GROMACS .gro file of C-alpha atoms in nm:
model
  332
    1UNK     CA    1   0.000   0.000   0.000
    2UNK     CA    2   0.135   0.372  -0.081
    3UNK     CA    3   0.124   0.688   0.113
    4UNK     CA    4  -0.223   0.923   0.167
    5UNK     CA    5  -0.323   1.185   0.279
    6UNK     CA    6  -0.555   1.181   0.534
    7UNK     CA    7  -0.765   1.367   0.789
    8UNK     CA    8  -0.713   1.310   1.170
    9UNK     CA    9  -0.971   1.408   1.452
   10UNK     CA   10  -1.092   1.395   1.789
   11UNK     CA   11  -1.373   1.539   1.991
   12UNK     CA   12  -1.283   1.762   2.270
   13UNK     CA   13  -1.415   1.947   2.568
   14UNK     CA   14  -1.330   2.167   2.798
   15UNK     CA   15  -1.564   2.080   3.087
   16UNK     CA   16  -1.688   1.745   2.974
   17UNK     CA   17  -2.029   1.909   2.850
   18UNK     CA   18  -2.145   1.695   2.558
   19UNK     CA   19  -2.322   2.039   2.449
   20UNK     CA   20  -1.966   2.163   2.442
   21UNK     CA   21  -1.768   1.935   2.260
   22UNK     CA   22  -1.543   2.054   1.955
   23UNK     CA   23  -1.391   1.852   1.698
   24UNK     CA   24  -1.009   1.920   1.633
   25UNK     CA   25  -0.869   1.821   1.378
   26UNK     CA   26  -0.501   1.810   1.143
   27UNK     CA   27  -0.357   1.646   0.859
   28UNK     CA   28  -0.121   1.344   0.877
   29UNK     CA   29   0.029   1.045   0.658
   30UNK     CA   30  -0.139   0.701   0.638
   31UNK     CA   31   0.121   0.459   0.493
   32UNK     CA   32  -0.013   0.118   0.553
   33UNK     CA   33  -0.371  -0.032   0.665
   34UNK     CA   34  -0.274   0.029   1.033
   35UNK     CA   35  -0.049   0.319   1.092
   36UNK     CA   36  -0.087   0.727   1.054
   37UNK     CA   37   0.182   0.963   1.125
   38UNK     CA   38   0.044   1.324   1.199
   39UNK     CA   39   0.173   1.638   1.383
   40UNK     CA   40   0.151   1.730   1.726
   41UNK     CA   41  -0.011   2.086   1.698
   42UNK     CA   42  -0.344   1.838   1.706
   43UNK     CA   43  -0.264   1.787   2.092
   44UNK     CA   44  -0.260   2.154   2.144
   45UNK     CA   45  -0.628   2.151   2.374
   46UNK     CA   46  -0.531   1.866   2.582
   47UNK     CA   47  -0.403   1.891   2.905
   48UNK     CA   48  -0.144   1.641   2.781
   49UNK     CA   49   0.047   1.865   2.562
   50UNK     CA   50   0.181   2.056   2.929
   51UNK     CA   51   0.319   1.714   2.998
   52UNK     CA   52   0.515   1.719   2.670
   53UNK     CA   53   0.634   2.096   2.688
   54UNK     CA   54   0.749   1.997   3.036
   55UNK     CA   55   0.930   1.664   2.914
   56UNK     CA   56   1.176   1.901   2.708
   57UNK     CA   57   1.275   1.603   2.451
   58UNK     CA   58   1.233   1.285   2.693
   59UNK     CA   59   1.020   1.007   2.530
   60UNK     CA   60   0.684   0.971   2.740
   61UNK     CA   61   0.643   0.589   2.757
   62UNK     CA   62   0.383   0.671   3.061
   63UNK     CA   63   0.098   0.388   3.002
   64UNK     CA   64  -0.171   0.650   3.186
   65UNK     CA   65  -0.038   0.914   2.963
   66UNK     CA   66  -0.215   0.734   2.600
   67UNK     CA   67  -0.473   0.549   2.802
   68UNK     CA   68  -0.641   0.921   2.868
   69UNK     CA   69  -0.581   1.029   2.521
   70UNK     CA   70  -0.889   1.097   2.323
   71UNK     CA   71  -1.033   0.827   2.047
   72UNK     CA   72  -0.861   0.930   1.712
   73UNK     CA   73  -1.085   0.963   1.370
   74UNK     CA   74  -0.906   0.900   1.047
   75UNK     CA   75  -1.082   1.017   0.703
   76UNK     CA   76  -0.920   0.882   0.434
   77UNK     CA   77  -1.052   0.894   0.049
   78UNK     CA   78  -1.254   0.630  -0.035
   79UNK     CA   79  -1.070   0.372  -0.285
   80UNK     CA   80  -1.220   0.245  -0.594
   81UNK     CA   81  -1.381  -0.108  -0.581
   82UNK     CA   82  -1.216  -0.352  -0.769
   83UNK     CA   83  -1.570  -0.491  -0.872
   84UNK     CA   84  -1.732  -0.198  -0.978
   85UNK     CA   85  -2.002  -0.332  -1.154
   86UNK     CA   86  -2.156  -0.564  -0.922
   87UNK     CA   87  -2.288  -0.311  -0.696
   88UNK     CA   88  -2.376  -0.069  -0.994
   89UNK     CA   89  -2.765  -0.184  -1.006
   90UNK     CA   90  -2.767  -0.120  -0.669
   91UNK     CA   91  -2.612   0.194  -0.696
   92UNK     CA   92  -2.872   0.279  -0.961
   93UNK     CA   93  -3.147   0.190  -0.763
   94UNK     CA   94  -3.020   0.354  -0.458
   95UNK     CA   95  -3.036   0.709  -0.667
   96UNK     CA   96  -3.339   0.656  -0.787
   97UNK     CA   97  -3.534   0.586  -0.480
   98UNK     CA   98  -3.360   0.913  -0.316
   99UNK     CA   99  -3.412   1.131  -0.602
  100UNK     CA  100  -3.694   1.302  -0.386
  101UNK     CA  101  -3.477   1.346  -0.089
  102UNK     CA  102  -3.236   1.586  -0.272
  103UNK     CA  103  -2.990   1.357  -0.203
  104UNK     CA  104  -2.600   1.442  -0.288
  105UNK     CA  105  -2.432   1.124  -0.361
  106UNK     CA  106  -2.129   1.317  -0.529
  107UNK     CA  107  -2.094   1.510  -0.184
  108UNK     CA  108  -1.729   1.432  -0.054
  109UNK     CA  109  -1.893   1.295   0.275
  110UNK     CA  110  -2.001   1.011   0.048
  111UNK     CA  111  -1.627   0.960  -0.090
  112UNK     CA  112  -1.462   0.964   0.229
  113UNK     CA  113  -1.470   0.635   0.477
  114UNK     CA  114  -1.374   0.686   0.861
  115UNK     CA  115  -1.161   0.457   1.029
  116UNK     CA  116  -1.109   0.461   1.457
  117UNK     CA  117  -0.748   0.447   1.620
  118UNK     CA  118  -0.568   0.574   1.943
  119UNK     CA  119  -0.250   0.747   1.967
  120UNK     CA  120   0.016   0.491   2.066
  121UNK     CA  121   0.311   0.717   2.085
  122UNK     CA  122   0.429   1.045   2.076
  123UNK     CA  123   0.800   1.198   2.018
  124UNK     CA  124   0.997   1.567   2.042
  125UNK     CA  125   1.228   1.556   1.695
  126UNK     CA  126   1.584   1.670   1.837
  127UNK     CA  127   1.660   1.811   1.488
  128UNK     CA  128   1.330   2.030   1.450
  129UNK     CA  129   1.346   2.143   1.852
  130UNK     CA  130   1.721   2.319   1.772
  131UNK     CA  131   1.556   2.464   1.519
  132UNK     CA  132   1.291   2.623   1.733
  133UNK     CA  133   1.545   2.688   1.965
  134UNK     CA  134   1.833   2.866   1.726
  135UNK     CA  135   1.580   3.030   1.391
  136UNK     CA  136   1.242   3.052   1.495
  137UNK     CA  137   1.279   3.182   1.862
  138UNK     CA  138   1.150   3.488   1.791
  139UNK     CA  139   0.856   3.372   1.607
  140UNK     CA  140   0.503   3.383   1.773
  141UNK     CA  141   0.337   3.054   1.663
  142UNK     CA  142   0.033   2.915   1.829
  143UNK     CA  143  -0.280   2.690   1.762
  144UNK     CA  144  -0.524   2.789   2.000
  145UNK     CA  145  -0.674   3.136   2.105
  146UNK     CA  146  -0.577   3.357   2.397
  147UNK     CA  147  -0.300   3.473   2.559
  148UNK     CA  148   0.010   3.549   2.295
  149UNK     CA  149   0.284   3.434   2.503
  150UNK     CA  150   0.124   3.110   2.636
  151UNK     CA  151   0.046   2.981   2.294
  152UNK     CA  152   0.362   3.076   2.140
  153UNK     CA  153   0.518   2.871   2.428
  154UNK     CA  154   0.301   2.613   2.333
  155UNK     CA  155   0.281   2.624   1.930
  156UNK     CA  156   0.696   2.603   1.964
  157UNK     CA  157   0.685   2.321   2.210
  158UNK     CA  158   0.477   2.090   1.993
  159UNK     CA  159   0.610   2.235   1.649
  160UNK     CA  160   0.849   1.920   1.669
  161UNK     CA  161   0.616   1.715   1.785
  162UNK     CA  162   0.476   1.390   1.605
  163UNK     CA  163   0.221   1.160   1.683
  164UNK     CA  164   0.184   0.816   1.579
  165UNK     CA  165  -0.207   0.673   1.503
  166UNK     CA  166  -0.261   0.297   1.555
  167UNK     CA  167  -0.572   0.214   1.338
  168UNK     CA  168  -0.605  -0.134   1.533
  169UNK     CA  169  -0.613  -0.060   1.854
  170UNK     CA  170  -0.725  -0.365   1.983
  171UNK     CA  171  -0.380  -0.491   1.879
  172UNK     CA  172  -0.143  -0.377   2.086
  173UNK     CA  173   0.150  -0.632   2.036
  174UNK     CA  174   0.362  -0.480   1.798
  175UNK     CA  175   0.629  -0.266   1.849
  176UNK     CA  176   0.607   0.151   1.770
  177UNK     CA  177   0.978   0.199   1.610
  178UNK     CA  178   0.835  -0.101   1.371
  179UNK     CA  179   0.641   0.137   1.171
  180UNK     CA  180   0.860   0.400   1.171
  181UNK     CA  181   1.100   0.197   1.012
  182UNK     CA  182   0.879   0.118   0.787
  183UNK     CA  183   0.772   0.492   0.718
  184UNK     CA  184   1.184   0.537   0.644
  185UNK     CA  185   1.206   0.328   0.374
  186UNK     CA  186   0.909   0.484   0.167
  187UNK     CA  187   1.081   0.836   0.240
  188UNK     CA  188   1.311   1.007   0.002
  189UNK     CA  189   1.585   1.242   0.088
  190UNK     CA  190   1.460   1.617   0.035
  191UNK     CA  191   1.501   1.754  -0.300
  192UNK     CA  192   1.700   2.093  -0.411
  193UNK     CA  193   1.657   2.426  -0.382
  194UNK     CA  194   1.425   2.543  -0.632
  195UNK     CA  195   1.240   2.197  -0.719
  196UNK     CA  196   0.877   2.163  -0.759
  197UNK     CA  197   0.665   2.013  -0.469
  198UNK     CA  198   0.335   1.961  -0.363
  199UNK     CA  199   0.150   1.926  -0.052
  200UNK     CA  200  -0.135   1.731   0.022
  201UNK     CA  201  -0.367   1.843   0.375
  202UNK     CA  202  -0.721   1.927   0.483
  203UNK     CA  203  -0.730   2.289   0.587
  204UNK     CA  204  -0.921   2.409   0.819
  205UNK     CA  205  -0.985   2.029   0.909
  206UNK     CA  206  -1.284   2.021   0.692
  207UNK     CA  207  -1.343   1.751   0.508
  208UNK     CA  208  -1.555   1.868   0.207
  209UNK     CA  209  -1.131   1.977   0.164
  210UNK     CA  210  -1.008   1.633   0.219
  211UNK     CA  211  -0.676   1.601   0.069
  212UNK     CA  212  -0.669   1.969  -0.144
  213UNK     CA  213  -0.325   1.987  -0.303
  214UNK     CA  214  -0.122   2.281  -0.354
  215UNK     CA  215   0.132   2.297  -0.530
  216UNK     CA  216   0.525   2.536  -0.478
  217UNK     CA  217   0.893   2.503  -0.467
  218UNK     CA  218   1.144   2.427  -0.245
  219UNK     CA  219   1.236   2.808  -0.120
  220UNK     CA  220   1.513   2.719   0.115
  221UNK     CA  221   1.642   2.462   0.345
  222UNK     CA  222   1.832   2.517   0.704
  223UNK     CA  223   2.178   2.292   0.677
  224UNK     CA  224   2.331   2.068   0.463
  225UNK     CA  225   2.146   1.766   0.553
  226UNK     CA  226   1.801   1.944   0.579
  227UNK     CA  227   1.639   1.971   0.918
  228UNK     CA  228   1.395   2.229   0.833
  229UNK     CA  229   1.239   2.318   0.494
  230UNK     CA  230   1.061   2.629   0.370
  231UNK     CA  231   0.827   2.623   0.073
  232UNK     CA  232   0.580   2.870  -0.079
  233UNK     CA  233   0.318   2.598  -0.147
  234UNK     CA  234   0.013   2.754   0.071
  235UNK     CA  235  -0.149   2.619   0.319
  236UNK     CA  236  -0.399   2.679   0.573
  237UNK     CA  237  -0.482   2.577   0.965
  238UNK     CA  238  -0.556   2.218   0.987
  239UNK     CA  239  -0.265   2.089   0.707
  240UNK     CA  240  -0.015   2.015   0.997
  241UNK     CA  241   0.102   1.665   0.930
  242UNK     CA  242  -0.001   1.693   0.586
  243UNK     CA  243   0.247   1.488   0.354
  244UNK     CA  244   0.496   1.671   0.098
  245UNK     CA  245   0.562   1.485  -0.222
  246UNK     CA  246   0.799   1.569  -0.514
  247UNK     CA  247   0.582   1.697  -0.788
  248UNK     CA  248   0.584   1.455  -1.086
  249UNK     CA  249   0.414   1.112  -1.221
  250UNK     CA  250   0.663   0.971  -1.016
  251UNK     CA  251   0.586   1.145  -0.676
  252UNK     CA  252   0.775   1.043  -0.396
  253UNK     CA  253   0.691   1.157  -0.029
  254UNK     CA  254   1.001   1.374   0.118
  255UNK     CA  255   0.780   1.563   0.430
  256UNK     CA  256   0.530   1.647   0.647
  257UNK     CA  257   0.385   2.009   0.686
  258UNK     CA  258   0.475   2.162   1.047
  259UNK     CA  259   0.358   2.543   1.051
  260UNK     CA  260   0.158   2.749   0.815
  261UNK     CA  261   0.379   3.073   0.777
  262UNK     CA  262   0.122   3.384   0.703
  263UNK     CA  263   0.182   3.682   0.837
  264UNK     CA  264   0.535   3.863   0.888
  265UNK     CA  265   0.573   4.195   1.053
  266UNK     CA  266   0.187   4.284   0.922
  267UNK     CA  267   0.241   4.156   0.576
  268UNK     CA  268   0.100   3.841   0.395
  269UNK     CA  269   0.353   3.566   0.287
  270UNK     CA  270   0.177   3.280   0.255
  271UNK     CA  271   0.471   3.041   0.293
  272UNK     CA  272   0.471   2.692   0.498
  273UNK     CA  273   0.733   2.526   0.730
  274UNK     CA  274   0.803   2.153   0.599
  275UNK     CA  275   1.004   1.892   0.827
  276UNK     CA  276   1.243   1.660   0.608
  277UNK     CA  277   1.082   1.293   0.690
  278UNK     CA  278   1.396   1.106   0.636
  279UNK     CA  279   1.571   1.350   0.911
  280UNK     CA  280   1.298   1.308   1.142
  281UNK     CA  281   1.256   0.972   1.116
  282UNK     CA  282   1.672   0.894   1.148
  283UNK     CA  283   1.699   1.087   1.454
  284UNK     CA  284   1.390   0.894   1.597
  285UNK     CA  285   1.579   0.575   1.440
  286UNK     CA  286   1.920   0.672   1.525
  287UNK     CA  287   2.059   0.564   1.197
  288UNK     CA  288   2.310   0.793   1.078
  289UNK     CA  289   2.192   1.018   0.802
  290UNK     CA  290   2.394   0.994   0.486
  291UNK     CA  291   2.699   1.191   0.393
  292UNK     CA  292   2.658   1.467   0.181
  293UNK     CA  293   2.776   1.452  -0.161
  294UNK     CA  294   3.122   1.531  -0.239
  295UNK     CA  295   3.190   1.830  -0.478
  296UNK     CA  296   3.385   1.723  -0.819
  297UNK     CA  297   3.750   1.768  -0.809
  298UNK     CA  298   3.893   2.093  -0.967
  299UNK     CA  299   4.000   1.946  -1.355
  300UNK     CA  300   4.328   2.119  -1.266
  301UNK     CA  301   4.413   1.845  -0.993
  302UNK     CA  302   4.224   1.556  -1.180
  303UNK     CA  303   4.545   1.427  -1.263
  304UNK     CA  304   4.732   1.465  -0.944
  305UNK     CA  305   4.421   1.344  -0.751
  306UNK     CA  306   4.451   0.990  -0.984
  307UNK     CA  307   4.797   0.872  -0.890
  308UNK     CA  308   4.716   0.938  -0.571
  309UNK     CA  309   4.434   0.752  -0.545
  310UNK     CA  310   4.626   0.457  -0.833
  311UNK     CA  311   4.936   0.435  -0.575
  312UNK     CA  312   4.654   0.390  -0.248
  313UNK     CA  313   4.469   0.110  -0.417
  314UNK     CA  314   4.848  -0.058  -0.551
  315UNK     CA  315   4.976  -0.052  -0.168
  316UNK     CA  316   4.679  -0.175  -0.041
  317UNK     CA  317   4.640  -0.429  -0.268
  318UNK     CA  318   5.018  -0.522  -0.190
  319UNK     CA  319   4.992  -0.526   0.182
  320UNK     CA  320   4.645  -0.799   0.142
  321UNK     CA  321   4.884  -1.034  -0.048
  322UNK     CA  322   5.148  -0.984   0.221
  323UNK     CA  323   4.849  -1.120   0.430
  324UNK     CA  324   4.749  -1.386   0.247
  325UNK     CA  325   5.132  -1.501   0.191
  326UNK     CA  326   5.171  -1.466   0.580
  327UNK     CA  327   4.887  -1.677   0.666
  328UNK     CA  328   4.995  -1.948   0.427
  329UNK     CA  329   5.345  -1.982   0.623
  330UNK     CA  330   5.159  -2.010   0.960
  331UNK     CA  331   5.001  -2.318   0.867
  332UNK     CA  332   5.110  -2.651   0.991
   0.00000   0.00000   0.00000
């Protein structure tokens, strides 16, 4: 199974009222029957996410903690059946007996399918919280109305912040850094400066907007083996988690939408704060990321640069035949 875009939600309240309760939702990455990857600005009501501004980085492995988390919603598109025309009578007769209702059957409610999960684990990306710390200190970011500098404390706190969405949660046998590692392989490194993306999210976690794609260019990325990435494709409250693919026939999935840039100093921008997957996911992993390439030689060294390298591989080859010869004296 590929990757998708998908909608993740919850109901919330405040005070427990059922006359109160709000539905909050985000973007995030389904890439298998069972598993959803999604940001953590969709914790931002719960009392939980004090508990992870307070853990500053530690891994919260707390049972009680994701026992009291909220039952997660997962809207996905609704695939094609691979027997379409079995159940087209039925679809026929289904329109015709609700053409007096006024009955939408093209609404995107009727496209989408809901599936039920929990949240089995949650992690602070090292990589994405020295960025916080180091570019975007400065920055007010926040998900929730009120006070300014509470919600910027808390928008920074869970900007590198990811959440991971077991669809079978009766199933709790298998191990979280499974998936992940699974999620690692499907990921490609980010691209270049300048290449064409696009970015797949709900915004303003409606789903009428279930998986609207917009489409921009890699603006800039912070170090030589990315940890942040910045990229005018727009997007809108509610696309956090939202996957970023390389724009092509051939897309490949390269990160997952973290902030919605729109204002600076008064002015409209309309730029969005990516997170490079595969650097996420290899801090999470500990696997070293790979080395940068290597600029070409200067053609005025070529030359020089060849011996050097001819003579290496000659001694080396020289001193594994001493080996060899060595080990064929020592043997009785």
């Amino acid at each position: 199974m590929g990757v998708e875009g998908v909608m993740v939600s919850y109901n919330y309240s405040d005070d427990g009222e059922h006359a109160n309760i709000l539905t909050v939702s985000a973007s995030g990455i389904k890439f298998s029957k069972r598993w959803v990857l999604t940001h953590g600005s969709i914790l931002s009501p719960l009392k939980q996410a004090n508990i992870i501004k307070n853990a500053r980085g530690k891994p919260i492995l707390n049972e009680e903690f994701y026992d009291n988390l909220p039952e997660i919603y997962v809207t996905c598109e609704k695939p094609e059946s691979k027997f379409p025309d079995v159940y087209k009578k039925v679809e026929n007769i289904s329109r015709e007996r609700s053409l007096d209702n006024d009955v939408d059957f093209e609404h995107s409610s009727y496209q989408a399918r809901v599936s039920t999960g929990r949240i089995c684990h949650v992690w602070q990306c090292p990589v994405l919280d020295r960025c916080v710390d180091y570019i975007l200190y400065s920055w007010t970011i926040g998900h929730r109305d009120g006070d300014v500098e509470t919600q910027t404390k808390l928008g920074k706190a869970l900007l590198s912040v990811f959440v991971l969405v077991d669809l079978e949660s009766d199933n709790r046998s298998l191990k979280t850094l499974r998936p992940l590692s699974e999620l690692l392989d499907m990921v490609e490194a980010p691209p270049e400066r300048g290449t064409n993306i696009q970015v797949h999210s709900t915004p303003f976690g409606c789903e009428v907007f279930l998986n609207s794609v917009t489409r921009g260019s890699i603006c800039g990325l912070v170090g030589k083996r990315p940890s942040l990435l910045l990229t005018d494709a727009a997007t809108a409250l509610g696309s956090e988690g939202g996957p970023v693919f390389t724009d092509g026939i051939e897309r490949r999935l390269v990160g997952a939408v973290v902030c919605s840039v729109s204002w600076w100093r008064g002015e409209w921008v309309g730029l969005t704060l990516a997170a490079p997957l595969r650097a996420v996911l290899a801090a999470k992993l500990r696997v070293p990321p790979a080395a940068p390439p290597r600029a070409p030689p200067d053609p005025r060294y070529a030359p020089v640069l060849g011996m050097f390298l001819t003579r290496n591989e000659t001694e080396q080859s020289n001193a594994s035949c001493e080996r060899a010869y060595d080990s064929t004296l020592l043997r009785p």
